[in-house]
Amino acid sequence: AWLVNLIDGKTRHFLNSFLNQFGWGESYVIPLGFGLLIVIVGICFVGMVASNFLGRRFFAMIENLIRKVPGVSWIFNASHQVSHAFLNRKKSVFTDVVFVEYPRKGIYSIGFVTNRTVPGLQLEGGEVIRSVFIPTTPNPTSGFLLFVPASQCAPCPMTVEESMKLIISGGVVIPESLTVEMTELPILPNLEVPQENSEDVESVAKLG
């Protein structure tokens, strides 16, 4: 509600200032909600312009100008690629949906495989490393990039679209296809605590 009031208030203030420049401020009273309506109409208009041929040419020209600005081009290119990856319905950049034991042992996160084989990264024995994107909730456009051994990536029966719904909803929307037994998920080996560290812990416990 506060965001709606903020947008409406700022827009009505701008319209009042504009009318006052022509001496019409006292003649016209801008009702509540009119500013928000103007913003919605403006967004729809921009979308309509961008969808036609002239609009695409115009926005392509703007993109080319931004790409030539030093220090801004790489940020724009990165954000453009990310948005294209999430909004492109024809082809998804995510090859597989997997479960990864992250951020600690016994806790599993949903991840999207962006590359099944990462060139230059390989474990001893020839096991390949996969790049996995772990999205955050409720905004899946941010997240973490992990390089995970293939054996530690458990296949998830959900599609990318179903996984996105689950992530955005914070676990409220659970697809029926999510039927995985915990025994099917990979378990990381137990990490042995060095002897000297365990002795230090015992000595501290005795002192306490």
mmCIF file of C-alpha atoms in Angstrom:
data_model
loop_
_atom_site.group_PDB
_atom_site.id
_atom_site.type_symbol
_atom_site.label_atom_id
_atom_site.label_comp_id
_atom_site.label_asym_id
_atom_site.label_seq_id
_atom_site.Cartn_x
_atom_site.Cartn_y
_atom_site.Cartn_z
ATOM 1 C CA ALA A 1 0.000 0.000 0.000
ATOM 2 C CA TRP A 2 2.805 2.413 0.836
ATOM 3 C CA LEU A 3 4.393 1.842 -2.573
ATOM 4 C CA VAL A 4 1.116 2.611 -4.350
ATOM 5 C CA ASN A 5 0.661 5.775 -2.279
ATOM 6 C CA LEU A 6 4.258 6.790 -2.959
ATOM 7 C CA ILE A 7 3.917 6.399 -6.735
ATOM 8 C CA ASP A 8 0.539 8.123 -6.765
ATOM 9 C CA GLY A 9 1.735 10.990 -4.566
ATOM 10 C CA LYS A 10 4.915 11.637 -6.550
ATOM 11 C CA THR A 11 3.040 11.559 -9.864
ATOM 12 C CA ARG A 12 0.270 13.887 -8.664
ATOM 13 C CA HIS A 13 2.889 16.286 -7.271
ATOM 14 C CA PHE A 14 4.607 16.343 -10.661
ATOM 15 C CA LEU A 15 1.286 16.953 -12.451
ATOM 16 C CA ASN A 16 0.396 19.774 -10.045
ATOM 17 C CA SER A 17 3.759 21.424 -10.662
ATOM 18 C CA PHE A 18 3.241 21.085 -14.401
ATOM 19 C CA LEU A 19 -0.235 22.666 -14.244
ATOM 20 C CA ASN A 20 0.997 25.500 -12.013
ATOM 21 C CA GLN A 21 3.471 26.549 -14.686
ATOM 22 C CA PHE A 22 0.514 27.378 -16.951
ATOM 23 C CA GLY A 23 -1.612 28.850 -14.176
ATOM 24 C CA TRP A 24 -4.028 25.927 -14.162
ATOM 25 C CA GLY A 25 -3.153 24.553 -10.741
ATOM 26 C CA GLU A 26 -6.144 26.138 -8.970
ATOM 27 C CA SER A 27 -8.597 25.259 -11.745
ATOM 28 C CA TYR A 28 -7.975 21.516 -11.752
ATOM 29 C CA VAL A 29 -7.933 19.163 -8.775
ATOM 30 C CA ILE A 30 -6.116 15.872 -9.360
ATOM 31 C CA PRO A 31 -7.991 13.091 -7.525
ATOM 32 C CA LEU A 32 -6.356 10.324 -5.524
ATOM 33 C CA GLY A 33 -5.270 7.388 -7.648
ATOM 34 C CA PHE A 34 -4.994 9.440 -10.827
ATOM 35 C CA GLY A 35 -1.205 9.512 -10.597
ATOM 36 C CA LEU A 36 -1.025 5.730 -10.341
ATOM 37 C CA LEU A 37 -3.371 5.445 -13.322
ATOM 38 C CA ILE A 38 -1.070 7.678 -15.372
ATOM 39 C CA VAL A 39 1.928 5.488 -14.485
ATOM 40 C CA ILE A 40 0.082 2.288 -15.489
ATOM 41 C CA VAL A 41 -1.044 3.818 -18.787
ATOM 42 C CA GLY A 42 2.513 5.004 -19.431
ATOM 43 C CA ILE A 43 3.948 1.533 -18.836
ATOM 44 C CA CYS A 44 1.364 -0.009 -21.178
ATOM 45 C CA PHE A 45 2.148 2.611 -23.814
ATOM 46 C CA VAL A 46 5.882 1.904 -23.609
ATOM 47 C CA GLY A 47 5.154 -1.813 -23.963
ATOM 48 C CA MET A 48 3.009 -1.215 -27.045
ATOM 49 C CA VAL A 49 5.676 0.981 -28.625
ATOM 50 C CA ALA A 50 8.409 -1.549 -27.886
ATOM 51 C CA SER A 51 6.403 -4.367 -29.479
ATOM 52 C CA ASN A 52 6.127 -2.808 -32.954
ATOM 53 C CA PHE A 53 8.817 -2.377 -35.590
ATOM 54 C CA LEU A 54 9.615 1.283 -34.934
ATOM 55 C CA GLY A 55 9.712 0.643 -31.209
ATOM 56 C CA ARG A 56 12.175 -2.217 -31.606
ATOM 57 C CA ARG A 57 14.389 -0.047 -33.813
ATOM 58 C CA PHE A 58 14.271 2.784 -31.276
ATOM 59 C CA PHE A 59 15.134 0.601 -28.281
ATOM 60 C CA ALA A 60 17.847 -1.167 -30.287
ATOM 61 C CA MET A 61 19.418 2.236 -30.951
ATOM 62 C CA ILE A 62 19.256 3.081 -27.234
ATOM 63 C CA GLU A 63 20.895 -0.259 -26.380
ATOM 64 C CA ASN A 64 23.722 0.390 -28.841
ATOM 65 C CA LEU A 65 24.360 3.792 -27.262
ATOM 66 C CA ILE A 66 24.446 2.294 -23.762
ATOM 67 C CA ARG A 67 26.833 -0.452 -24.871
ATOM 68 C CA LYS A 68 29.317 2.220 -25.976
ATOM 69 C CA VAL A 69 29.434 3.951 -22.571
ATOM 70 C CA PRO A 70 32.624 2.909 -20.702
ATOM 71 C CA GLY A 71 31.975 1.316 -17.325
ATOM 72 C CA VAL A 72 28.270 0.898 -18.025
ATOM 73 C CA SER A 73 28.345 -1.422 -21.015
ATOM 74 C CA TRP A 74 29.502 -4.508 -19.102
ATOM 75 C CA ILE A 75 26.815 -3.985 -16.426
ATOM 76 C CA PHE A 76 24.154 -3.578 -19.103
ATOM 77 C CA ASN A 77 25.360 -6.626 -21.031
ATOM 78 C CA ALA A 78 25.364 -8.802 -17.912
ATOM 79 C CA SER A 79 21.885 -7.687 -16.817
ATOM 80 C CA HIS A 80 20.582 -8.079 -20.369
ATOM 81 C CA GLN A 81 21.860 -11.652 -20.567
ATOM 82 C CA VAL A 82 20.370 -12.538 -17.186
ATOM 83 C CA SER A 83 16.963 -11.082 -18.047
ATOM 84 C CA HIS A 84 17.027 -12.833 -21.415
ATOM 85 C CA ALA A 85 17.826 -16.124 -19.700
ATOM 86 C CA PHE A 86 14.828 -15.852 -17.372
ATOM 87 C CA LEU A 87 12.318 -14.338 -19.800
ATOM 88 C CA ASN A 88 13.107 -16.299 -22.950
ATOM 89 C CA ARG A 89 10.273 -18.812 -23.377
ATOM 90 C CA LYS A 90 11.540 -20.381 -26.581
ATOM 91 C CA LYS A 91 14.828 -21.660 -25.210
ATOM 92 C CA SER A 92 15.972 -21.987 -21.626
ATOM 93 C CA VAL A 93 19.621 -21.625 -20.677
ATOM 94 C CA PHE A 94 19.078 -24.100 -17.864
ATOM 95 C CA THR A 95 19.746 -27.648 -19.026
ATOM 96 C CA ASP A 96 18.668 -29.546 -15.889
ATOM 97 C CA VAL A 97 17.006 -29.035 -12.527
ATOM 98 C CA VAL A 98 18.962 -30.657 -9.698
ATOM 99 C CA PHE A 99 19.175 -30.956 -5.938
ATOM 100 C CA VAL A 100 22.466 -29.847 -4.391
ATOM 101 C CA GLU A 101 23.515 -30.329 -0.759
ATOM 102 C CA TYR A 102 23.866 -26.620 0.036
ATOM 103 C CA PRO A 103 24.551 -24.501 2.117
ATOM 104 C CA ARG A 104 25.592 -27.259 4.527
ATOM 105 C CA LYS A 105 25.453 -31.012 4.964
ATOM 106 C CA GLY A 106 21.906 -32.329 5.260
ATOM 107 C CA ILE A 107 20.301 -29.245 3.673
ATOM 108 C CA TYR A 108 19.283 -29.420 0.008
ATOM 109 C CA SER A 109 18.687 -26.578 -2.436
ATOM 110 C CA ILE A 110 17.153 -26.514 -5.891
ATOM 111 C CA GLY A 111 19.653 -25.569 -8.574
ATOM 112 C CA PHE A 112 19.714 -25.085 -12.318
ATOM 113 C CA VAL A 113 22.567 -26.562 -14.333
ATOM 114 C CA THR A 114 23.926 -23.897 -16.666
ATOM 115 C CA ASN A 115 26.804 -26.012 -17.989
ATOM 116 C CA ARG A 116 27.073 -29.779 -17.711
ATOM 117 C CA THR A 117 30.834 -29.594 -18.184
ATOM 118 C CA VAL A 118 32.969 -26.651 -17.117
ATOM 119 C CA PRO A 119 36.060 -26.431 -19.343
ATOM 120 C CA GLY A 120 39.273 -26.434 -17.349
ATOM 121 C CA LEU A 121 37.736 -27.858 -14.159
ATOM 122 C CA GLN A 122 37.999 -31.553 -13.420
ATOM 123 C CA LEU A 123 38.427 -33.678 -10.315
ATOM 124 C CA GLU A 124 40.976 -36.421 -9.862
ATOM 125 C CA GLY A 125 39.720 -39.550 -11.532
ATOM 126 C CA GLY A 126 38.143 -37.648 -14.401
ATOM 127 C CA GLU A 127 34.853 -36.635 -12.762
ATOM 128 C CA VAL A 128 33.409 -33.584 -14.470
ATOM 129 C CA ILE A 129 32.387 -30.382 -12.728
ATOM 130 C CA ARG A 130 29.045 -28.744 -13.440
ATOM 131 C CA SER A 131 28.139 -25.096 -12.993
ATOM 132 C CA VAL A 132 24.929 -24.820 -10.986
ATOM 133 C CA PHE A 133 22.933 -21.662 -10.336
ATOM 134 C CA ILE A 134 21.182 -21.599 -6.940
ATOM 135 C CA PRO A 135 18.383 -18.980 -7.067
ATOM 136 C CA THR A 136 17.064 -17.100 -4.052
ATOM 137 C CA THR A 137 13.479 -16.715 -2.835
ATOM 138 C CA PRO A 138 11.308 -14.861 -3.817
ATOM 139 C CA ASN A 139 13.547 -13.190 -6.416
ATOM 140 C CA PRO A 140 15.123 -15.945 -8.545
ATOM 141 C CA THR A 141 17.132 -13.470 -10.640
ATOM 142 C CA SER A 142 19.676 -13.317 -7.812
ATOM 143 C CA GLY A 143 21.494 -16.289 -6.375
ATOM 144 C CA PHE A 144 24.782 -18.145 -6.111
ATOM 145 C CA LEU A 145 27.018 -19.834 -8.652
ATOM 146 C CA LEU A 146 28.400 -23.197 -7.518
ATOM 147 C CA PHE A 147 30.811 -25.578 -9.221
ATOM 148 C CA VAL A 148 29.569 -29.004 -8.185
ATOM 149 C CA PRO A 149 30.859 -32.506 -9.034
ATOM 150 C CA ALA A 150 28.433 -34.383 -11.261
ATOM 151 C CA SER A 151 28.009 -37.118 -8.638
ATOM 152 C CA GLN A 152 26.738 -34.535 -6.135
ATOM 153 C CA CYS A 153 23.959 -33.298 -8.448
ATOM 154 C CA ALA A 154 20.739 -35.260 -7.886
ATOM 155 C CA PRO A 155 18.200 -35.048 -10.745
ATOM 156 C CA CYS A 156 14.968 -33.245 -9.886
ATOM 157 C CA PRO A 157 11.738 -34.436 -11.571
ATOM 158 C CA MET A 158 10.358 -30.895 -11.821
ATOM 159 C CA THR A 159 10.574 -28.751 -14.934
ATOM 160 C CA VAL A 160 12.239 -25.336 -14.915
ATOM 161 C CA GLU A 161 8.837 -23.630 -14.867
ATOM 162 C CA GLU A 162 7.594 -25.742 -11.951
ATOM 163 C CA SER A 163 10.807 -25.087 -10.038
ATOM 164 C CA MET A 164 10.455 -21.343 -10.591
ATOM 165 C CA LYS A 165 6.907 -21.416 -9.214
ATOM 166 C CA LEU A 166 8.125 -23.303 -6.152
ATOM 167 C CA ILE A 167 10.986 -20.856 -5.561
ATOM 168 C CA ILE A 168 8.985 -17.663 -6.125
ATOM 169 C CA SER A 169 6.168 -18.865 -3.852
ATOM 170 C CA GLY A 170 8.622 -19.720 -1.097
ATOM 171 C CA GLY A 171 7.525 -23.348 -1.057
ATOM 172 C CA VAL A 172 3.788 -22.615 -0.969
ATOM 173 C CA VAL A 173 3.184 -23.925 -4.490
ATOM 174 C CA ILE A 174 4.534 -27.498 -4.571
ATOM 175 C CA PRO A 175 4.139 -29.366 -7.889
ATOM 176 C CA GLU A 176 2.783 -32.905 -7.850
ATOM 177 C CA SER A 177 5.840 -34.036 -9.823
ATOM 178 C CA LEU A 178 8.035 -33.421 -6.761
ATOM 179 C CA THR A 179 8.279 -37.038 -5.600
ATOM 180 C CA VAL A 180 11.847 -37.764 -4.549
ATOM 181 C CA GLU A 181 12.914 -40.026 -1.705
ATOM 182 C CA MET A 182 15.738 -38.702 0.432
ATOM 183 C CA THR A 183 17.624 -41.943 -0.153
ATOM 184 C CA GLU A 184 17.963 -40.961 -3.811
ATOM 185 C CA LEU A 185 19.828 -37.764 -2.966
ATOM 186 C CA PRO A 186 23.627 -37.772 -2.804
ATOM 187 C CA ILE A 187 25.146 -37.585 0.658
ATOM 188 C CA LEU A 188 28.475 -35.885 1.178
ATOM 189 C CA PRO A 189 31.058 -37.930 3.058
ATOM 190 C CA ASN A 190 31.606 -37.102 6.709
ATOM 191 C CA LEU A 191 34.516 -34.770 7.252
ATOM 192 C CA GLU A 192 36.952 -36.041 9.868
ATOM 193 C CA VAL A 193 38.030 -33.480 12.431
ATOM 194 C CA PRO A 194 41.836 -33.295 12.788
ATOM 195 C CA GLN A 195 43.109 -34.870 15.999
ATOM 196 C CA GLU A 196 44.828 -31.715 17.177
ATOM 197 C CA ASN A 197 41.636 -29.696 16.731
ATOM 198 C CA SER A 198 39.545 -32.242 18.641
ATOM 199 C CA GLU A 199 42.058 -32.221 21.507
ATOM 200 C CA ASP A 200 41.888 -28.431 21.637
ATOM 201 C CA VAL A 201 38.109 -28.587 21.830
ATOM 202 C CA GLU A 202 38.271 -31.132 24.676
ATOM 203 C CA SER A 203 40.757 -29.003 26.603
ATOM 204 C CA VAL A 204 38.571 -25.917 26.223
ATOM 205 C CA ALA A 205 35.547 -27.912 27.392
ATOM 206 C CA LYS A 206 37.431 -29.050 30.521
ATOM 207 C CA LEU A 207 38.476 -25.477 31.286
ATOM 208 C CA GLY A 208 34.865 -24.357 30.942
#
